[in-house]
């Protein structure tokens, strides 16, 4: 089954925050519903649960009540039931912070999902061209399970025939796509495009309907680095990702997000690296909405800020933020982000923004007047950088 065109993207634009996707068992959803349904109804102002009709078994009545639950509020997060996988007895859910939406918005999202479910079309069964393609699909399913239920670092099971290929160093990439139904990317087409870009056959592992993990030989990507240093390889990999993103974006319509990691030994590290790449894209989308390439080593501070409880973030903004409404101004936002990305270099920032150096200094003085921090000093720059990140992740823009 598949949802109608761009539903997730439409909802995210309505609520102004991203929706995380989860796959859980029906039993897990039912247990949560049983625990929360009474609290949910009381908190939302809905009428209390009716009592079973005379002669109706309590178990049957409870099942009906659970089936009618379209979302669950755990006080910290809200989870929306999206679709049911009958073969695997699992549910796909979308989740967001409970504080990011109102009760009215929550009901609107439930209505949108319900309406789209009525128009879901059954997909044809997946037909694999060969055993290798089927095994790669099974590996993708195995990786999803390990990421959802981590139990330490686990090696790829020996049942996969290509396991021996994963003992050599490879560079993993993760591509997430949001494409219109009429332009949905097929694995076969993507595999062909990647093969032309990398100049070799790529190990393409499907992780979802429009999510792929693929592995490339290290020498193809970083083998031509001018210096044998970590920074030189990172720069080369970044340039490689830029070219790859432009190629994919020029081939298909939609929104694409790409992440990559430094070389690893897939047989032992693939599940952990895949989780890291998924986290990097999630952080990149939350903190840098205009960017599409999200590399793990460029998101250390964002990862730290995201790990801070929301109440602590709000407290920090309140105590140090002063007039953070300044971040709502697009010019100020662009100035600060460019300034920080160029290591607080005034001359380079002015060049990147195509403005005179004195114009930039005027803007920085204006920021100092507004919030009381001069970002040309180290301590103030650190505070404003943290403020800006926390302001973004708490969705106060």
Coordinates of C-alpha atoms in Angstrom, one line a residue:
X1 CA 0.0 0.0 0.0
X2 CA 1.1 3.6 -0.5
X3 CA -0.3 6.9 0.6
X4 CA -1.4 9.6 -1.8
X5 CA 1.0 12.1 -3.3
X6 CA 3.1 14.1 -0.8
X7 CA 0.8 13.6 2.2
X8 CA 3.6 13.5 4.7
X9 CA 5.2 16.6 3.1
X10 CA 1.8 18.4 3.1
X11 CA 1.3 17.7 6.8
X12 CA 4.8 18.8 7.7
X13 CA 4.2 22.1 5.9
X14 CA 1.0 22.6 7.9
X15 CA 2.5 22.0 11.4
X16 CA 5.9 23.5 10.7
X17 CA 7.9 20.5 11.9
X18 CA 9.1 17.2 10.6
X19 CA 7.3 13.9 11.2
X20 CA 9.4 11.0 12.3
X21 CA 8.4 7.6 10.9
X22 CA 8.1 4.5 13.0
X23 CA 7.2 0.9 12.3
X24 CA 5.8 -1.0 15.3
X25 CA 3.8 -4.2 15.8
X26 CA 0.0 -4.1 16.1
X27 CA 0.4 -5.6 19.6
X28 CA 2.6 -2.6 20.6
X29 CA 0.1 -0.1 19.3
X30 CA -2.8 -1.9 21.0
X31 CA -1.0 -2.1 24.4
X32 CA -0.2 1.6 24.2
X33 CA -3.8 2.4 23.2
X34 CA -5.1 0.4 26.2
X35 CA -2.9 2.3 28.6
X36 CA -3.5 5.8 27.1
X37 CA -7.0 5.8 25.7
X38 CA -8.8 6.9 28.9
X39 CA -6.2 9.6 29.5
X40 CA -6.4 10.7 25.9
X41 CA -10.1 11.3 26.0
X42 CA -10.1 13.1 29.3
X43 CA -7.3 15.4 28.2
X44 CA -8.7 16.2 24.8
X45 CA -12.1 17.1 26.2
X46 CA -13.8 14.3 24.3
X47 CA -16.7 12.5 26.0
X48 CA -15.9 9.5 28.2
X49 CA -15.9 6.1 26.6
X50 CA -19.3 4.6 26.2
X51 CA -20.1 1.3 27.9
X52 CA -20.6 -1.9 25.9
X53 CA -24.0 -2.5 24.6
X54 CA -26.0 -5.2 26.4
X55 CA -24.8 -8.6 25.2
X56 CA -21.6 -7.2 23.6
X57 CA -18.5 -9.0 24.9
X58 CA -16.1 -6.7 26.7
X59 CA -13.2 -8.0 24.7
X60 CA -14.9 -7.3 21.4
X61 CA -15.9 -3.8 22.7
X62 CA -12.3 -3.1 23.7
X63 CA -11.0 -4.1 20.3
X64 CA -13.5 -1.8 18.6
X65 CA -12.4 1.1 20.8
X66 CA -8.7 0.5 20.1
X67 CA -9.3 0.2 16.4
X68 CA -11.0 3.6 16.4
X69 CA -7.9 5.3 17.9
X70 CA -6.2 7.3 15.2
X71 CA -3.5 8.9 17.3
X72 CA -1.9 8.5 20.7
X73 CA -0.6 11.3 22.9
X74 CA 2.1 10.2 25.4
X75 CA 2.3 13.8 26.7
X76 CA 5.7 14.3 25.2
X77 CA 4.9 13.0 21.6
X78 CA 1.9 12.4 19.5
X79 CA 1.8 9.3 17.2
X80 CA -0.5 9.1 14.2
X81 CA -1.5 5.7 12.8
X82 CA -0.8 5.8 9.1
X83 CA -1.1 2.4 7.5
X84 CA -1.3 -1.3 8.3
X85 CA 0.9 -4.0 6.9
X86 CA -1.3 -7.1 7.0
X87 CA 1.5 -9.6 6.1
X88 CA 3.9 -8.6 8.9
X89 CA 1.2 -7.4 11.4
X90 CA 2.9 -4.0 11.7
X91 CA 1.8 -0.4 11.7
X92 CA 3.5 2.6 10.2
X93 CA 3.2 5.6 12.4
X94 CA 4.2 9.3 12.2
X95 CA 5.3 11.1 15.3
X96 CA 6.0 14.7 16.4
X97 CA 6.4 16.6 19.6
X98 CA 3.1 17.1 21.4
X99 CA 3.9 20.8 22.1
X100 CA 4.4 21.5 18.4
X101 CA 0.7 21.1 17.5
X102 CA -2.7 22.1 18.9
X103 CA -5.6 19.8 19.5
X104 CA -7.3 21.2 16.4
X105 CA -4.3 20.6 14.2
X106 CA -4.1 17.0 15.6
X107 CA -7.7 16.4 14.5
X108 CA -6.9 17.9 11.1
X109 CA -4.0 15.5 10.6
X110 CA -6.1 12.5 11.6
X111 CA -8.7 13.6 9.1
X112 CA -6.1 14.0 6.3
X113 CA -4.7 10.5 7.0
X114 CA -8.1 8.9 7.1
X115 CA -9.2 10.5 3.9
X116 CA -6.0 9.5 2.1
X117 CA -6.4 5.9 3.4
X118 CA -9.7 5.7 1.6
X119 CA -7.8 6.4 -1.6
X120 CA -4.9 4.0 -1.1
X121 CA -4.2 1.8 -4.1
X122 CA -2.9 -1.7 -3.7
X123 CA 0.6 -2.2 -5.1
X124 CA 1.5 -5.2 -7.2
X125 CA 3.6 -7.8 -5.4
X126 CA 7.3 -7.1 -5.6
X127 CA 9.0 -9.2 -8.3
X128 CA 12.7 -9.6 -7.9
X129 CA 14.8 -10.1 -11.1
X130 CA 17.4 -12.4 -9.3
X131 CA 18.3 -13.8 -5.9
X132 CA 20.8 -11.1 -5.2
X133 CA 18.2 -8.4 -5.5
X134 CA 15.9 -10.3 -3.2
X135 CA 18.7 -10.8 -0.7
X136 CA 19.5 -7.0 -0.7
X137 CA 15.8 -6.3 0.0
X138 CA 16.0 -8.8 2.9
X139 CA 19.2 -7.1 4.2
X140 CA 17.3 -3.8 4.1
X141 CA 14.6 -5.3 6.3
X142 CA 17.2 -6.7 8.7
X143 CA 18.9 -3.3 9.0
X144 CA 15.6 -1.6 9.8
X145 CA 14.9 -4.1 12.5
X146 CA 18.4 -3.6 14.1
X147 CA 18.0 0.2 14.0
X148 CA 14.5 0.1 15.6
X149 CA 15.6 -2.4 18.2
X150 CA 19.3 -1.9 18.8
X151 CA 21.1 -4.6 20.7
X152 CA 24.7 -3.5 20.4
X153 CA 26.8 -3.8 17.3
X154 CA 25.8 -6.9 15.2
X155 CA 27.5 -8.4 12.2
X156 CA 25.6 -9.1 9.0
X157 CA 24.1 -12.7 9.2
X158 CA 26.0 -15.4 7.4
X159 CA 22.9 -16.4 5.4
X160 CA 23.6 -13.5 2.9
X161 CA 25.6 -14.8 0.0
X162 CA 27.3 -11.4 -0.6
X163 CA 28.6 -11.2 3.0
X164 CA 32.2 -11.8 1.9
X165 CA 32.1 -8.7 -0.2
X166 CA 31.5 -6.7 2.9
X167 CA 34.8 -7.4 4.6
X168 CA 36.6 -4.7 2.6
X169 CA 36.3 -1.0 3.3
X170 CA 33.4 0.7 1.6
X171 CA 31.8 4.2 1.9
X172 CA 28.0 4.0 2.7
X173 CA 25.5 6.6 1.4
X174 CA 21.9 7.1 2.4
X175 CA 19.4 8.7 0.0
X176 CA 15.9 9.7 1.2
X177 CA 13.5 10.9 -1.5
X178 CA 10.1 12.6 -1.4
X179 CA 8.8 12.3 -5.0
X180 CA 5.4 12.6 -6.6
X181 CA 3.7 9.3 -7.3
X182 CA 4.0 9.9 -11.0
X183 CA 7.8 10.2 -10.7
X184 CA 8.5 7.7 -8.0
X185 CA 12.0 6.3 -8.2
X186 CA 12.4 2.6 -8.9
X187 CA 15.4 0.7 -7.6
X188 CA 16.3 -0.5 -11.1
X189 CA 16.4 3.0 -12.4
X190 CA 18.4 4.3 -9.4
X191 CA 20.9 1.5 -9.6
X192 CA 21.5 2.3 -13.3
X193 CA 22.0 6.0 -12.6
X194 CA 24.4 5.3 -9.6
X195 CA 26.4 2.8 -11.7
X196 CA 27.0 5.5 -14.3
X197 CA 28.1 8.0 -11.7
X198 CA 30.3 5.7 -9.7
X199 CA 31.6 3.9 -12.7
X200 CA 30.9 0.5 -11.2
X201 CA 28.1 -1.7 -10.0
X202 CA 26.7 -0.4 -6.7
X203 CA 25.3 -2.5 -3.9
X204 CA 21.9 -0.9 -3.5
X205 CA 19.9 -1.8 -0.4
X206 CA 16.3 -0.6 -0.2
X207 CA 15.3 0.6 3.3
X208 CA 11.9 1.9 2.6
X209 CA 9.6 2.9 -0.3
X210 CA 11.9 5.8 -1.2
X211 CA 14.9 5.3 1.0
X212 CA 18.1 3.6 -0.1
X213 CA 21.4 2.7 1.4
X214 CA 24.2 2.0 -1.1
X215 CA 27.9 1.1 -0.8
X216 CA 30.8 2.2 -2.9
X217 CA 34.4 1.2 -3.0
X218 CA 36.6 3.6 -1.0
X219 CA 39.1 4.2 -3.8
X220 CA 36.4 5.5 -6.2
X221 CA 35.4 8.3 -3.8
X222 CA 38.4 9.3 -1.7
X223 CA 41.3 7.6 -3.6
X224 CA 42.2 10.8 -5.5
X225 CA 42.6 13.0 -2.4
X226 CA 45.6 15.3 -2.7
X227 CA 46.7 14.5 0.8
X228 CA 46.3 11.3 2.8
X229 CA 44.6 13.1 5.7
X230 CA 41.1 12.8 7.2
X231 CA 40.2 16.4 6.4
X232 CA 41.2 15.9 2.7
X233 CA 39.1 12.8 2.4
X234 CA 36.1 14.6 4.1
X235 CA 36.4 17.5 1.6
X236 CA 36.5 15.1 -1.3
X237 CA 33.5 13.1 0.0
X238 CA 31.6 16.3 0.4
X239 CA 32.3 17.3 -3.2
X240 CA 31.4 13.8 -4.3
X241 CA 28.0 14.1 -2.5
X242 CA 27.3 17.5 -4.1
X243 CA 27.8 16.0 -7.6
X244 CA 25.7 13.0 -6.7
X245 CA 22.8 15.1 -5.3
X246 CA 22.8 17.4 -8.4
X247 CA 22.6 14.3 -10.6
X248 CA 19.7 12.8 -8.7
X249 CA 17.8 16.1 -8.4
X250 CA 18.2 16.7 -12.1
X251 CA 16.9 13.2 -13.0
X252 CA 13.7 13.2 -10.9
X253 CA 11.2 15.6 -9.5
X254 CA 10.9 15.9 -5.7
X255 CA 12.9 16.6 -2.6
X256 CA 16.1 14.6 -1.9
X257 CA 18.3 14.3 1.2
X258 CA 21.7 12.6 1.1
X259 CA 24.2 11.6 3.8
X260 CA 27.4 9.6 3.7
X261 CA 30.0 8.2 6.1
X262 CA 33.7 7.8 6.1
X263 CA 34.9 4.3 5.1
X264 CA 33.8 1.4 7.2
X265 CA 33.9 -2.4 7.2
X266 CA 30.2 -3.1 6.4
X267 CA 30.1 -6.7 7.7
X268 CA 30.5 -5.5 11.3
X269 CA 29.5 -1.8 11.2
X270 CA 26.6 -1.4 8.7
X271 CA 23.7 -1.4 11.1
X272 CA 25.3 1.2 13.3
X273 CA 26.4 3.4 10.4
X274 CA 23.0 3.2 8.8
X275 CA 21.4 4.5 12.0
X276 CA 24.0 7.3 12.1
X277 CA 23.2 8.4 8.6
X278 CA 19.4 8.3 9.3
X279 CA 20.0 10.5 12.4
X280 CA 22.2 12.9 10.4
X281 CA 19.5 13.4 7.8
X282 CA 16.9 13.9 10.6
X283 CA 19.1 16.5 12.3
X284 CA 20.0 18.2 9.0
X285 CA 16.3 18.6 8.1
X286 CA 15.5 20.0 11.6
X287 CA 18.3 22.5 11.8
X288 CA 19.2 23.3 8.2
X289 CA 16.0 23.2 6.2
X290 CA 17.6 24.8 3.1
X291 CA 20.3 22.1 2.9
X292 CA 20.1 18.7 1.3
X293 CA 23.4 17.1 2.1
X294 CA 23.9 16.2 5.8
X295 CA 27.2 14.8 6.8
X296 CA 27.7 13.3 10.4
X297 CA 30.9 15.2 11.2
X298 CA 29.2 18.6 10.4
X299 CA 26.4 18.0 12.9
X300 CA 28.1 17.5 16.3
X301 CA 26.7 20.6 17.9
X302 CA 23.2 19.9 16.4
X303 CA 23.3 16.3 17.8
X304 CA 24.2 17.7 21.3
X305 CA 21.4 20.3 21.2
X306 CA 18.8 17.8 20.0
X307 CA 19.7 15.5 23.0
X308 CA 18.8 18.3 25.5
X309 CA 15.3 17.9 26.9
X310 CA 12.9 20.4 25.5
X311 CA 12.2 22.0 28.9
X312 CA 15.9 22.7 29.3
X313 CA 16.1 24.2 25.8
X314 CA 13.2 26.5 26.5
X315 CA 14.7 27.6 29.8
X316 CA 18.0 28.4 28.1
X317 CA 16.2 30.5 25.5
X318 CA 14.3 32.3 28.1
X319 CA 17.3 33.0 30.3
X320 CA 19.8 34.0 27.6
X321 CA 17.8 34.7 24.5
X322 CA 16.4 38.1 25.4
X323 CA 14.8 39.3 22.1
X324 CA 15.1 36.2 20.0
X325 CA 12.4 37.5 17.7
X326 CA 15.4 38.8 15.7
X327 CA 15.8 35.2 14.4
X328 CA 12.5 35.6 12.5
X329 CA 14.2 38.1 10.1
X330 CA 15.5 36.2 7.1
X331 CA 18.4 38.7 6.5
X332 CA 19.6 38.4 10.1
X333 CA 19.3 34.6 9.9
X334 CA 21.3 34.4 6.7
X335 CA 23.9 36.7 8.1
X336 CA 24.4 34.7 11.3
X337 CA 24.4 31.3 9.6
X338 CA 26.9 32.4 7.0
X339 CA 29.1 34.1 9.6
X340 CA 29.2 31.0 11.8
X341 CA 29.8 28.7 8.8
X342 CA 32.9 30.7 7.9
X343 CA 34.4 30.6 11.4
X344 CA 33.3 34.1 12.2
X345 CA 35.5 35.6 9.5
X346 CA 34.1 39.1 8.8
X347 CA 35.8 39.6 5.4
X348 CA 34.9 36.1 4.1
X349 CA 31.3 36.5 5.3
X350 CA 30.9 39.8 3.5
X351 CA 32.2 38.2 0.3
X352 CA 29.9 35.3 0.5
X353 CA 26.9 37.5 1.1
X354 CA 28.0 39.9 -1.7
X355 CA 27.9 42.9 0.6
X356 CA 30.4 45.5 1.7
X357 CA 32.4 44.8 4.8
X358 CA 31.0 47.9 6.5
X359 CA 27.5 46.7 5.7
X360 CA 28.2 43.4 7.5
X361 CA 29.7 45.3 10.5
X362 CA 26.5 47.4 10.7
X363 CA 24.4 44.2 10.7
X364 CA 26.5 42.7 13.5
X365 CA 26.2 45.9 15.5
X366 CA 22.4 45.8 15.0
X367 CA 22.3 42.2 16.3
X368 CA 24.3 43.3 19.4
X369 CA 21.8 46.1 20.1
X370 CA 18.9 43.7 19.7
X371 CA 20.0 40.8 21.8
X372 CA 23.0 42.2 23.7
X373 CA 25.6 39.8 22.3
X374 CA 28.5 40.8 20.1
X375 CA 29.1 37.8 17.9
X376 CA 32.6 39.1 17.2
X377 CA 33.7 37.9 20.6
X378 CA 34.1 34.2 21.2
X379 CA 31.8 33.8 24.3
X380 CA 29.0 35.7 22.7
X381 CA 29.4 33.9 19.4
X382 CA 29.0 30.5 21.2
X383 CA 25.9 31.7 23.1
X384 CA 24.2 33.0 19.9
X385 CA 25.1 29.9 18.0
X386 CA 23.5 27.7 20.7
X387 CA 20.5 30.1 20.9
X388 CA 19.9 29.9 17.2
X389 CA 20.1 26.1 17.1
X390 CA 17.8 25.7 20.1
X391 CA 15.4 28.2 18.7
X392 CA 15.2 26.1 15.5
X393 CA 14.8 22.7 17.2
X394 CA 12.0 23.9 19.5
X395 CA 10.2 25.2 16.4
X396 CA 9.8 28.8 17.6
X397 CA 10.7 30.3 14.2

